[in-house]
Short mmCIF file of N, CA and C in Angstrom, two decimals:
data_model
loop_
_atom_site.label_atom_id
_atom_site.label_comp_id
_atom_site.label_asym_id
_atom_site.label_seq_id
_atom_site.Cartn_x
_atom_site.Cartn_y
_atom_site.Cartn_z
N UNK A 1 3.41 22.70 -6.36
CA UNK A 1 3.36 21.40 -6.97
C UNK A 1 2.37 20.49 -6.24
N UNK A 2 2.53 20.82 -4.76
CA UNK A 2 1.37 19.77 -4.04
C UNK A 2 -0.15 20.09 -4.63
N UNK A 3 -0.50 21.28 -5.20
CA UNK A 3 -1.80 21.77 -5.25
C UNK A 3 -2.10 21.08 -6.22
N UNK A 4 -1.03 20.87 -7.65
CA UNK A 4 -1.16 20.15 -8.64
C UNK A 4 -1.14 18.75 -8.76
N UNK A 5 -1.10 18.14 -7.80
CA UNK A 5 -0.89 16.67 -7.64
C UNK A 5 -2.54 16.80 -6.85
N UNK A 6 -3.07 17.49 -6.09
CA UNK A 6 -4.28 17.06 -5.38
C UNK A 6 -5.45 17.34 -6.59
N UNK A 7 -5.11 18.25 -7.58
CA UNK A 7 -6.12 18.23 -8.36
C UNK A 7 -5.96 17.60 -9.44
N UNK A 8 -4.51 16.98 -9.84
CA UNK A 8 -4.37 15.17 -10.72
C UNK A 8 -5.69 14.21 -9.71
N UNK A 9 -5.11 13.97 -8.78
CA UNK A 9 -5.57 13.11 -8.13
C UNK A 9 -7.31 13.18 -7.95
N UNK A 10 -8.11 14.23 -7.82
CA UNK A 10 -9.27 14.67 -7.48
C UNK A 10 -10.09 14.02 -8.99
N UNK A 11 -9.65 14.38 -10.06
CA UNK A 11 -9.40 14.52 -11.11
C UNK A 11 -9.63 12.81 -12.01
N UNK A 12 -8.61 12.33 -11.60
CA UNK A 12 -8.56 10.74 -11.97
C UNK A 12 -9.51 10.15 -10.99
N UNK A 13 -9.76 10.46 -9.61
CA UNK A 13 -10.65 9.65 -8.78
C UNK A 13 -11.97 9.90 -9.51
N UNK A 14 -12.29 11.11 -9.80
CA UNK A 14 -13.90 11.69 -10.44
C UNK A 14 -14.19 10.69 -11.97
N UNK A 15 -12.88 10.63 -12.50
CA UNK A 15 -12.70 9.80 -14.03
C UNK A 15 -13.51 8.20 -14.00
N UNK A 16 -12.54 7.69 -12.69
CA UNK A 16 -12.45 6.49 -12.54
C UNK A 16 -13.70 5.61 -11.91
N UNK A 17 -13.97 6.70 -10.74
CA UNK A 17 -15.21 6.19 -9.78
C UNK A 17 -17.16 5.69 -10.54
N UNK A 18 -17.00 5.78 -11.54
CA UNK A 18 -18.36 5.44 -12.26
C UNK A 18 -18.03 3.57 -12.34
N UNK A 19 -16.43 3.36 -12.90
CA UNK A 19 -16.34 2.22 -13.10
C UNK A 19 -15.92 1.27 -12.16
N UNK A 20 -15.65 1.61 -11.05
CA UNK A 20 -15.66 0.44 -9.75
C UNK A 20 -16.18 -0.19 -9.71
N UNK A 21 -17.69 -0.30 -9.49
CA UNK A 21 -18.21 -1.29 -9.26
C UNK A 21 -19.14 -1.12 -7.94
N UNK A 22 -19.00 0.25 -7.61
CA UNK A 22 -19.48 0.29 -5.93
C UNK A 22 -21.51 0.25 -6.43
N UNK A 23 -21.41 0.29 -5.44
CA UNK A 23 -23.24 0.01 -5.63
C UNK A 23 -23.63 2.11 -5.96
N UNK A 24 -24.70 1.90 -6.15
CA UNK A 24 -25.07 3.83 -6.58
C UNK A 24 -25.13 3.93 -5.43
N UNK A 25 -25.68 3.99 -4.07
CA UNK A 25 -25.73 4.76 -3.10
C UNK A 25 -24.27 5.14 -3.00
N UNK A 26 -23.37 3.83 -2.38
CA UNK A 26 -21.83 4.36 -2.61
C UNK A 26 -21.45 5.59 -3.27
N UNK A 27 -22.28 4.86 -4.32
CA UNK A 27 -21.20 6.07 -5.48
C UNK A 27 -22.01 7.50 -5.47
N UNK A 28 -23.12 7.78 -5.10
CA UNK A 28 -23.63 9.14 -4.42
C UNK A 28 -22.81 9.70 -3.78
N UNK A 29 -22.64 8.75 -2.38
CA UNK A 29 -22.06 9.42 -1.27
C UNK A 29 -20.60 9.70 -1.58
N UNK A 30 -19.72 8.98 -2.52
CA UNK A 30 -18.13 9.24 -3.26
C UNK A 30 -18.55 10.59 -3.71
N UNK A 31 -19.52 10.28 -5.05
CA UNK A 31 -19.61 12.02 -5.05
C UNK A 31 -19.94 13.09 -4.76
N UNK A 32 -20.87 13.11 -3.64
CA UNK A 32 -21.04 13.90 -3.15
C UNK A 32 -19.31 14.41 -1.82
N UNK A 33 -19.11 13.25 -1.37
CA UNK A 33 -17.90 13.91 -0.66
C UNK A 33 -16.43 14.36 -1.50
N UNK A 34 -16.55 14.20 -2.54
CA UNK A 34 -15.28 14.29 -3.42
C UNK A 34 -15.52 16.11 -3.74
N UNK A 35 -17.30 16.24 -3.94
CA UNK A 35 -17.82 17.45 -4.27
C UNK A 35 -17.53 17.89 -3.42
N UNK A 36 -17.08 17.78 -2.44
CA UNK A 36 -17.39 18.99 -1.13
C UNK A 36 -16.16 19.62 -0.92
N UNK A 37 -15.44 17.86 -1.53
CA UNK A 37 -13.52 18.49 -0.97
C UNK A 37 -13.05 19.34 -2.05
N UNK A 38 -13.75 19.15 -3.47
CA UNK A 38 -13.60 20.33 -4.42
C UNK A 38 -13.33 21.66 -3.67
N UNK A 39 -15.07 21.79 -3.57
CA UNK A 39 -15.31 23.13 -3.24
C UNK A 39 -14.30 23.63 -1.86
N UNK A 40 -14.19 22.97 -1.20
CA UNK A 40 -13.39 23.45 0.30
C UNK A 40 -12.18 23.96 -0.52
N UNK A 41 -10.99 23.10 -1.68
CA UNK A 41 -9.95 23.13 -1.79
C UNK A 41 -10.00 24.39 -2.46
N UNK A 42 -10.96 24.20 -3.48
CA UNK A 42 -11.39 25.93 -4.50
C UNK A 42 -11.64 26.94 -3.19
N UNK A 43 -12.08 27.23 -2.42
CA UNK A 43 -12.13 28.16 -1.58
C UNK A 43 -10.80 28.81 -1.02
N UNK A 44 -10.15 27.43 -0.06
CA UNK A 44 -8.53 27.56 -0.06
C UNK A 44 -8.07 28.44 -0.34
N UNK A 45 -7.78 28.02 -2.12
CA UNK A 45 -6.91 28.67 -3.18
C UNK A 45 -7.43 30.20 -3.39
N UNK A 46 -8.61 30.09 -2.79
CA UNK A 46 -9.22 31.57 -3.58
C UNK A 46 -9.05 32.25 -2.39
N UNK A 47 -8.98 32.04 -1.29
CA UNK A 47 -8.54 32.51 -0.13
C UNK A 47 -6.97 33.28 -0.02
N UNK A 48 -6.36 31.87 -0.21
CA UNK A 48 -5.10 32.42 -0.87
C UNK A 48 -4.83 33.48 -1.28
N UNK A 49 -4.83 33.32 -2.80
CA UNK A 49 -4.88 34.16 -4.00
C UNK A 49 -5.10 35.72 -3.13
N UNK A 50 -6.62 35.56 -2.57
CA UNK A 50 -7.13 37.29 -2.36
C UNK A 50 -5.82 37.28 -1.03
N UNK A 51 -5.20 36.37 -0.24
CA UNK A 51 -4.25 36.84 0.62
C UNK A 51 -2.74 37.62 -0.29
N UNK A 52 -2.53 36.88 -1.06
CA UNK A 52 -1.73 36.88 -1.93
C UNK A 52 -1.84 38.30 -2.30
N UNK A 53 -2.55 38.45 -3.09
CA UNK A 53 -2.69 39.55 -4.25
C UNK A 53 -3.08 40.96 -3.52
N UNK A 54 -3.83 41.02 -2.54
CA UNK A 54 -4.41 42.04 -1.82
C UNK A 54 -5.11 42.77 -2.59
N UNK A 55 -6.06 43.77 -1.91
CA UNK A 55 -6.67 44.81 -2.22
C UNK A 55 -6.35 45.20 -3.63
N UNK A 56 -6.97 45.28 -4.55
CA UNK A 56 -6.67 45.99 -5.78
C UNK A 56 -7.64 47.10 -6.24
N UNK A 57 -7.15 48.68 -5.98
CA UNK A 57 -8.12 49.76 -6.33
C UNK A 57 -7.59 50.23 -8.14
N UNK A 58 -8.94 50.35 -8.88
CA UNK A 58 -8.69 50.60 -10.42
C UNK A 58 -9.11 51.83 -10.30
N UNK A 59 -7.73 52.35 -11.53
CA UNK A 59 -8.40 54.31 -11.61
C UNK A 59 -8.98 54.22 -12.53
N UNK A 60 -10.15 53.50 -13.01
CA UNK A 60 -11.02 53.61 -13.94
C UNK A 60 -12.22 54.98 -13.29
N UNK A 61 -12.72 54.05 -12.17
CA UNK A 61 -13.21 55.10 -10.86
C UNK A 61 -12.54 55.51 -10.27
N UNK A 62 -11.69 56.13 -10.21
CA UNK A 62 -11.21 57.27 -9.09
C UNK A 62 -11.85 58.47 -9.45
N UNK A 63 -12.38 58.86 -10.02
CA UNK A 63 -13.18 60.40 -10.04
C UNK A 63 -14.60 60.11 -9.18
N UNK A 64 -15.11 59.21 -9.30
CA UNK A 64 -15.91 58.72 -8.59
C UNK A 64 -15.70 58.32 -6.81
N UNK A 65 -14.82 58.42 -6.49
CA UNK A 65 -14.02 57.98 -4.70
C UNK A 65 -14.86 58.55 -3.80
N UNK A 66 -14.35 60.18 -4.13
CA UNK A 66 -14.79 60.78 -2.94
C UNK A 66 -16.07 61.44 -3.54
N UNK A 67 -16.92 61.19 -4.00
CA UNK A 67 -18.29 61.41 -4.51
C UNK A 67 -19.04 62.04 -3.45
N UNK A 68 -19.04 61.57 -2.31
CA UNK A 68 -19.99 62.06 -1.26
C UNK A 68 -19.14 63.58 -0.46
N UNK A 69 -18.31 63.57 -0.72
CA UNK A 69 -17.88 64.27 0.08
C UNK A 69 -17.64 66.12 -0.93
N UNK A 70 -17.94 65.57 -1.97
CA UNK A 70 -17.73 66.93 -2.87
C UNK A 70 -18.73 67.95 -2.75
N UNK A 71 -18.79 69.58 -2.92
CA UNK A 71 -19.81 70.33 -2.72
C UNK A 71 -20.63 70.02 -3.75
N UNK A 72 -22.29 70.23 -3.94
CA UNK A 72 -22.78 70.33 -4.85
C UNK A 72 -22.73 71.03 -6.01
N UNK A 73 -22.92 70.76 -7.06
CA UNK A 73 -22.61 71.73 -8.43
C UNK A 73 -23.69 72.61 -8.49
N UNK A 74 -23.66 73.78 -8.84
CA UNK A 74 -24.87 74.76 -9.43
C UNK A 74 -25.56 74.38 -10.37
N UNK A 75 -26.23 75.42 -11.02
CA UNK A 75 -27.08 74.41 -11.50
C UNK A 75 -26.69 74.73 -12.83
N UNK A 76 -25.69 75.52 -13.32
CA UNK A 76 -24.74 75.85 -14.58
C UNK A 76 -23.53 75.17 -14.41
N UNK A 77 -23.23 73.85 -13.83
CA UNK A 77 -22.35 73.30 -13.62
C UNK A 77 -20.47 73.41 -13.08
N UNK A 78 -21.07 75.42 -12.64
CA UNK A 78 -19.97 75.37 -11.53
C UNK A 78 -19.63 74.91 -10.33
N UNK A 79 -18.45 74.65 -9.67
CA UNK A 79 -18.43 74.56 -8.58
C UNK A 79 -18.22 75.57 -7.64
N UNK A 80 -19.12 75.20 -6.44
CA UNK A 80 -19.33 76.20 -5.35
C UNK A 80 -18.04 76.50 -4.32
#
């Protein structure tokens, strides 16, 4: 729930901040640091997540794994 309240909040500040009133340099430097805390918080989460979720191997490739380690095929496509 906290994650969802920081990105309400991130969210309405990005909405709101054109109409303050701050001078443009201000409002550069608002967005540029609001940008940054984005990206840090998106990293976070994605940090997370890959802690979370771990390693995920697909048997789409698994015939493909041990590729290097197989004998070569002949040249009639038996194996040796």
């Amino acid at each position: 729930m906290q994650r969802a309240r920081i990105l309400l909040a991130f969210g309405v500040w990005i909405a709101v901040l054109p109409y303050l009133g701050f001078p443009i340099a201000w409002k550069n430097i608002f967005f540029v640091v609001t940008g940054v805390g984005l990206a840090y918080f998106g990293y976070v989460l994605y940090r997370e997540h890959k802690v979370r979720t771990g390693r995920q191997t697909f048997d789409n490739f698994s015939e493909n794994r041990d590729f290097g380690r197989e004998q070569p095929a002949s040249e009639y496509g038996e194996r040796n």
